[in-house]
PDB file of C-alpha atoms in Angstrom:
ATOM      1  CA  UNK G   1     112.316  13.109  -9.954  1.00  0.00           C
ATOM      2  CA  UNK G   2     111.570  16.656 -11.635  1.00  0.00           C
ATOM      3  CA  UNK G   3     114.756  19.293 -12.940  1.00  0.00           C
ATOM      4  CA  UNK G   4     117.223  19.838  -9.905  1.00  0.00           C
ATOM      5  CA  UNK G   5     118.307  23.636 -10.169  1.00  0.00           C
ATOM      6  CA  UNK G   6     121.999  24.179 -10.296  1.00  0.00           C
ATOM      7  CA  UNK G   7     124.502  26.866  -8.490  1.00  0.00           C
ATOM      8  CA  UNK G   8     126.751  27.946 -10.744  1.00  0.00           C
ATOM      9  CA  UNK G   9     129.758  28.769  -8.341  1.00  0.00           C
ATOM     10  CA  UNK G  10     130.902  31.793 -10.211  1.00  0.00           C
ATOM     11  CA  UNK G  11     133.531  29.350 -12.246  1.00  0.00           C
ATOM     12  CA  UNK G  12     133.606  29.024 -15.327  1.00  0.00           C
ATOM     13  CA  UNK G  13     131.219  26.654 -17.733  1.00  0.00           C
ATOM     14  CA  UNK G  14     131.604  24.927 -20.844  1.00  0.00           C
ATOM     15  CA  UNK G  15     128.753  23.514 -22.951  1.00  0.00           C
ATOM     16  CA  UNK G  16     129.533  20.458 -24.360  1.00  0.00           C
ATOM     17  CA  UNK G  17     126.716  19.765 -27.659  1.00  0.00           C
ATOM     18  CA  UNK G  18     126.491  18.023 -30.688  1.00  0.00           C
ATOM     19  CA  UNK G  19     127.612  19.963 -33.929  1.00  0.00           C
ATOM     20  CA  UNK G  20     123.307  20.155 -34.956  1.00  0.00           C
ATOM     21  CA  UNK G  21     122.604  21.868 -31.211  1.00  0.00           C
ATOM     22  CA  UNK G  22     125.320  24.464 -32.409  1.00  0.00           C
ATOM     23  CA  UNK G  23     123.052  27.336 -32.345  1.00  0.00           C
ATOM     24  CA  UNK G  24     120.926  25.847 -28.956  1.00  0.00           C
ATOM     25  CA  UNK G  25     124.292  26.122 -27.419  1.00  0.00           C
ATOM     26  CA  UNK G  26     124.884  29.095 -28.092  1.00  0.00           C
ATOM     27  CA  UNK G  27     121.441  30.543 -27.029  1.00  0.00           C
ATOM     28  CA  UNK G  28     122.561  28.129 -22.910  1.00  0.00           C
ATOM     29  CA  UNK G  29     126.352  30.685 -23.665  1.00  0.00           C
ATOM     30  CA  UNK G  30     123.737  33.844 -24.305  1.00  0.00           C
ATOM     31  CA  UNK G  31     121.947  33.601 -20.810  1.00  0.00           C
ATOM     32  CA  UNK G  32     124.674  32.453 -19.098  1.00  0.00           C
ATOM     33  CA  UNK G  33     126.150  34.987 -20.021  1.00  0.00           C
ATOM     34  CA  UNK G  34     123.067  37.690 -19.299  1.00  0.00           C
ATOM     35  CA  UNK G  35     123.123  36.153 -16.114  1.00  0.00           C
ATOM     36  CA  UNK G  36     126.403  37.479 -15.348  1.00  0.00           C
ATOM     37  CA  UNK G  37     126.226  40.520 -16.357  1.00  0.00           C
ATOM     38  CA  UNK G  38     122.943  41.272 -14.646  1.00  0.00           C
ATOM     39  CA  UNK G  39     125.417  39.925 -11.760  1.00  0.00           C
ATOM     40  CA  UNK G  40     127.539  43.207 -12.311  1.00  0.00           C
ATOM     41  CA  UNK G  41     129.678  41.712 -14.822  1.00  0.00           C
ATOM     42  CA  UNK G  42     130.811  43.950 -18.120  1.00  0.00           C
ATOM     43  CA  UNK G  43     130.810  40.965 -20.694  1.00  0.00           C
ATOM     44  CA  UNK G  44     132.973  40.286 -24.141  1.00  0.00           C
ATOM     45  CA  UNK G  45     131.433  38.305 -26.653  1.00  0.00           C
ATOM     46  CA  UNK G  46     132.207  36.707 -29.121  1.00  0.00           C
ATOM     47  CA  UNK G  47     129.150  35.832 -31.704  1.00  0.00           C
ATOM     48  CA  UNK G  48     127.556  35.740 -34.987  1.00  0.00           C
ATOM     49  CA  UNK G  49     124.343  37.211 -32.553  1.00  0.00           C
ATOM     50  CA  UNK G  50     124.359  40.451 -31.430  1.00  0.00           C
ATOM     51  CA  UNK G  51     123.616  41.351 -27.321  1.00  0.00           C
ATOM     52  CA  UNK G  52     122.507  45.000 -26.553  1.00  0.00           C
ATOM     53  CA  UNK G  53     123.719  44.564 -23.204  1.00  0.00           C
ATOM     54  CA  UNK G  54     127.597  42.596 -24.301  1.00  0.00           C
ATOM     55  CA  UNK G  55     130.527  46.137 -24.169  1.00  0.00           C
ATOM     56  CA  UNK G  56     131.734  43.942 -27.104  1.00  0.00           C
ATOM     57  CA  UNK G  57     130.828  41.989 -29.375  1.00  0.00           C
ATOM     58  CA  UNK G  58     133.459  40.327 -32.094  1.00  0.00           C
ATOM     59  CA  UNK G  59     132.169  37.765 -34.830  1.00  0.00           C
ATOM     60  CA  UNK G  60     134.031  34.299 -35.576  1.00  0.00           C
ATOM     61  CA  UNK G  61     135.041  35.028 -39.143  1.00  0.00           C
ATOM     62  CA  UNK G  62     136.450  38.059 -37.845  1.00  0.00           C
ATOM     63  CA  UNK G  63     140.378  36.198 -36.886  1.00  0.00           C
ATOM     64  CA  UNK G  64     141.751  39.388 -36.648  1.00  0.00           C
ATOM     65  CA  UNK G  65     139.394  40.485 -33.643  1.00  0.00           C
ATOM     66  CA  UNK G  66     138.935  37.301 -32.315  1.00  0.00           C
ATOM     67  CA  UNK G  67     142.692  37.594 -31.763  1.00  0.00           C
ATOM     68  CA  UNK G  68     142.904  41.050 -29.844  1.00  0.00           C
ATOM     69  CA  UNK G  69     140.139  39.551 -27.838  1.00  0.00           C
ATOM     70  CA  UNK G  70     141.964  35.439 -26.571  1.00  0.00           C
ATOM     71  CA  UNK G  71     145.198  38.383 -26.257  1.00  0.00           C
ATOM     72  CA  UNK G  72     143.920  40.825 -24.529  1.00  0.00           C
ATOM     73  CA  UNK G  73     140.582  39.674 -21.900  1.00  0.00           C
ATOM     74  CA  UNK G  74     142.900  38.838 -19.250  1.00  0.00           C
ATOM     75  CA  UNK G  75     143.874  41.979 -18.868  1.00  0.00           C
ATOM     76  CA  UNK G  76     140.409  43.582 -18.206  1.00  0.00           C
ATOM     77  CA  UNK G  77     139.065  41.332 -15.528  1.00  0.00           C
ATOM     78  CA  UNK G  78     137.542  41.501 -13.666  1.00  0.00           C
ATOM     79  CA  UNK G  79     134.920  40.419 -16.472  1.00  0.00           C
ATOM     80  CA  UNK G  80     132.739  37.532 -18.746  1.00  0.00           C
ATOM     81  CA  UNK G  81     134.527  36.786 -22.416  1.00  0.00           C
ATOM     82  CA  UNK G  82     131.666  34.621 -23.529  1.00  0.00           C
ATOM     83  CA  UNK G  83     132.511  32.512 -26.510  1.00  0.00           C
ATOM     84  CA  UNK G  84     129.487  30.976 -28.464  1.00  0.00           C
ATOM     85  CA  UNK G  85     130.900  28.666 -30.862  1.00  0.00           C
ATOM     86  CA  UNK G  86     135.297  28.507 -29.790  1.00  0.00           C
ATOM     87  CA  UNK G  87     135.831  25.656 -32.689  1.00  0.00           C
ATOM     88  CA  UNK G  88     134.439  28.292 -35.336  1.00  0.00           C
ATOM     89  CA  UNK G  89     136.598  31.468 -32.981  1.00  0.00           C
ATOM     90  CA  UNK G  90     139.277  28.738 -32.994  1.00  0.00           C
ATOM     91  CA  UNK G  91     139.561  28.238 -36.215  1.00  0.00           C
ATOM     92  CA  UNK G  92     139.281  31.592 -37.255  1.00  0.00           C
ATOM     93  CA  UNK G  93     142.323  32.326 -35.355  1.00  0.00           C
ATOM     94  CA  UNK G  94     144.647  29.334 -36.285  1.00  0.00           C
ATOM     95  CA  UNK G  95     143.506  30.725 -40.954  1.00  0.00           C
ATOM     96  CA  UNK G  96     145.102  34.320 -39.800  1.00  0.00           C
ATOM     97  CA  UNK G  97     147.648  33.232 -36.449  1.00  0.00           C
ATOM     98  CA  UNK G  98     149.110  29.822 -37.362  1.00  0.00           C
ATOM     99  CA  UNK G  99     147.977  26.829 -35.460  1.00  0.00           C
ATOM    100  CA  UNK G 100     150.364  27.513 -32.220  1.00  0.00           C
ATOM    101  CA  UNK G 101     150.484  31.096 -31.681  1.00  0.00           C
ATOM    102  CA  UNK G 102     146.510  30.314 -31.267  1.00  0.00           C
ATOM    103  CA  UNK G 103     147.131  27.593 -29.930  1.00  0.00           C
ATOM    104  CA  UNK G 104     149.138  29.434 -27.385  1.00  0.00           C
ATOM    105  CA  UNK G 105     146.914  32.691 -26.937  1.00  0.00           C
ATOM    106  CA  UNK G 106     144.380  30.097 -25.941  1.00  0.00           C
ATOM    107  CA  UNK G 107     146.077  28.453 -23.053  1.00  0.00           C
ATOM    108  CA  UNK G 108     146.897  31.841 -22.227  1.00  0.00           C
ATOM    109  CA  UNK G 109     143.155  32.691 -21.403  1.00  0.00           C
ATOM    110  CA  UNK G 110     142.396  29.142 -20.325  1.00  0.00           C
ATOM    111  CA  UNK G 111     145.817  29.678 -17.369  1.00  0.00           C
ATOM    112  CA  UNK G 112     144.589  33.476 -16.868  1.00  0.00           C
ATOM    113  CA  UNK G 113     141.377  32.942 -16.556  1.00  0.00           C
ATOM    114  CA  UNK G 114     140.830  32.514 -12.733  1.00  0.00           C
ATOM    115  CA  UNK G 115     143.807  34.539 -11.672  1.00  0.00           C
ATOM    116  CA  UNK G 116     142.524  38.005 -14.530  1.00  0.00           C
ATOM    117  CA  UNK G 117     139.199  37.535 -13.091  1.00  0.00           C
ATOM    118  CA  UNK G 118     137.626  36.426 -15.885  1.00  0.00           C
ATOM    119  CA  UNK G 119     134.480  33.672 -16.467  1.00  0.00           C
ATOM    120  CA  UNK G 120     134.735  32.128 -19.468  1.00  0.00           C
ATOM    121  CA  UNK G 121     132.153  31.027 -21.233  1.00  0.00           C
ATOM    122  CA  UNK G 122     132.008  29.166 -24.285  1.00  0.00           C
ATOM    123  CA  UNK G 123     129.627  26.139 -25.690  1.00  0.00           C
ATOM    124  CA  UNK G 124     132.115  23.757 -27.429  1.00  0.00           C
ATOM    125  CA  UNK G 125     129.995  22.146 -30.174  1.00  0.00           C
ATOM    126  CA  UNK G 126     130.449  19.169 -32.371  1.00  0.00           C
ATOM    127  CA  UNK G 127     133.183  18.312 -29.076  1.00  0.00           C
ATOM    128  CA  UNK G 128     132.665  15.754 -25.812  1.00  0.00           C
ATOM    129  CA  UNK G 129     135.367  15.553 -24.614  1.00  0.00           C
ATOM    130  CA  UNK G 130     137.133  15.290 -20.932  1.00  0.00           C
ATOM    131  CA  UNK G 131     137.318  17.907 -18.604  1.00  0.00           C
ATOM    132  CA  UNK G 132     141.227  17.250 -18.984  1.00  0.00           C
ATOM    133  CA  UNK G 133     140.868  18.403 -22.105  1.00  0.00           C
ATOM    134  CA  UNK G 134     140.615  22.499 -21.494  1.00  0.00           C
ATOM    135  CA  UNK G 135     143.031  21.883 -18.496  1.00  0.00           C
ATOM    136  CA  UNK G 136     140.687  20.727 -15.469  1.00  0.00           C
ATOM    137  CA  UNK G 137     140.050  25.000 -16.038  1.00  0.00           C
ATOM    138  CA  UNK G 138     135.936  24.189 -16.694  1.00  0.00           C
ATOM    139  CA  UNK G 139     134.713  24.368 -13.013  1.00  0.00           C
ATOM    140  CA  UNK G 140     130.113  23.494 -14.022  1.00  0.00           C
ATOM    141  CA  UNK G 141     129.933  21.105 -17.677  1.00  0.00           C
ATOM    142  CA  UNK G 142     126.748  21.615 -19.536  1.00  0.00           C
ATOM    143  CA  UNK G 143     126.455  18.165 -21.625  1.00  0.00           C
ATOM    144  CA  UNK G 144     123.750  17.921 -24.099  1.00  0.00           C
ATOM    145  CA  UNK G 145     124.836  14.046 -24.416  1.00  0.00           C
ATOM    146  CA  UNK G 146     122.472  12.379 -25.344  1.00  0.00           C
ATOM    147  CA  UNK G 147     124.470   8.678 -26.514  1.00  0.00           C
ATOM    148  CA  UNK G 148     126.386   6.758 -24.587  1.00  0.00           C
ATOM    149  CA  UNK G 149     129.456   7.415 -26.962  1.00  0.00           C
ATOM    150  CA  UNK G 150     129.199  10.621 -27.084  1.00  0.00           C
ATOM    151  CA  UNK G 151     128.647  10.100 -22.805  1.00  0.00           C
ATOM    152  CA  UNK G 152     131.812   8.592 -22.687  1.00  0.00           C
ATOM    153  CA  UNK G 153     134.285  10.059 -24.318  1.00  0.00           C
ATOM    154  CA  UNK G 154     132.842  14.111 -22.323  1.00  0.00           C
ATOM    155  CA  UNK G 155     133.882  11.390 -19.250  1.00  0.00           C
ATOM    156  CA  UNK G 156     130.773  10.232 -18.455  1.00  0.00           C
ATOM    157  CA  UNK G 157     129.536   7.046 -16.358  1.00  0.00           C
ATOM    158  CA  UNK G 158     126.513   5.862 -19.406  1.00  0.00           C
ATOM    159  CA  UNK G 159     124.819   4.173 -16.090  1.00  0.00           C
ATOM    160  CA  UNK G 160     124.136   8.517 -16.516  1.00  0.00           C
ATOM    161  CA  UNK G 161     122.969   9.122 -19.886  1.00  0.00           C
ATOM    162  CA  UNK G 162     119.132   9.918 -20.136  1.00  0.00           C
ATOM    163  CA  UNK G 163     116.999  10.500 -22.350  1.00  0.00           C
ATOM    164  CA  UNK G 164     117.010  14.415 -22.562  1.00  0.00           C
ATOM    165  CA  UNK G 165     113.838  16.525 -23.660  1.00  0.00           C
ATOM    166  CA  UNK G 166     113.945  19.327 -25.961  1.00  0.00           C
ATOM    167  CA  UNK G 167     116.018  22.291 -23.890  1.00  0.00           C
ATOM    168  CA  UNK G 168     117.660  19.709 -21.522  1.00  0.00           C
ATOM    169  CA  UNK G 169     121.131  19.626 -20.560  1.00  0.00           C
ATOM    170  CA  UNK G 170     123.138  17.576 -17.650  1.00  0.00           C
ATOM    171  CA  UNK G 171     124.873  19.458 -16.225  1.00  0.00           C
ATOM    172  CA  UNK G 172     128.823  18.356 -13.809  1.00  0.00           C
ATOM    173  CA  UNK G 173     129.862  20.929 -11.603  1.00  0.00           C
ATOM    174  CA  UNK G 174     133.169  19.742  -9.419  1.00  0.00           C
ATOM    175  CA  UNK G 175     133.430  16.243 -10.940  1.00  0.00           C
ATOM    176  CA  UNK G 176     129.488  15.699  -9.192  1.00  0.00           C
ATOM    177  CA  UNK G 177     127.080  14.830 -12.007  1.00  0.00           C
TER     178      UNK G 177
END
């Protein structure tokens, strides 16, 4: 069977990929965020690469700007918060404000995004985690798991692991693979 079209429910999306494929994960985040911008949602983008269609952009290494973005984005909904490399952003923010405050800021985004109309589109390269690791917030996960071990860490049944092509991924939407 060939590729199956993915219907996006408009909810938050997490891209999980190996660290070695961080650029691919970031490209997917940019593509998904661009689609949302074409649908009329303003995009706040945390990325190394500027894009003309984002209303704001902060670089992951600018800890103060990232912290302001995390602490204030829920006040700007409806919008999209696109993060190309979540671990890099959280490392940067925690180095500036401390781990506890960083964790509180990120959890505040996860808790408040839906009510504020903020759509999260986030790449999490280097980490395969169960949906519960992010408080079950992400209704859609794009998984670039190419090994049974990675799939198990992501909560995917090992029988679902297939050899993926250069730009292919498993998509889990609403708990369905």
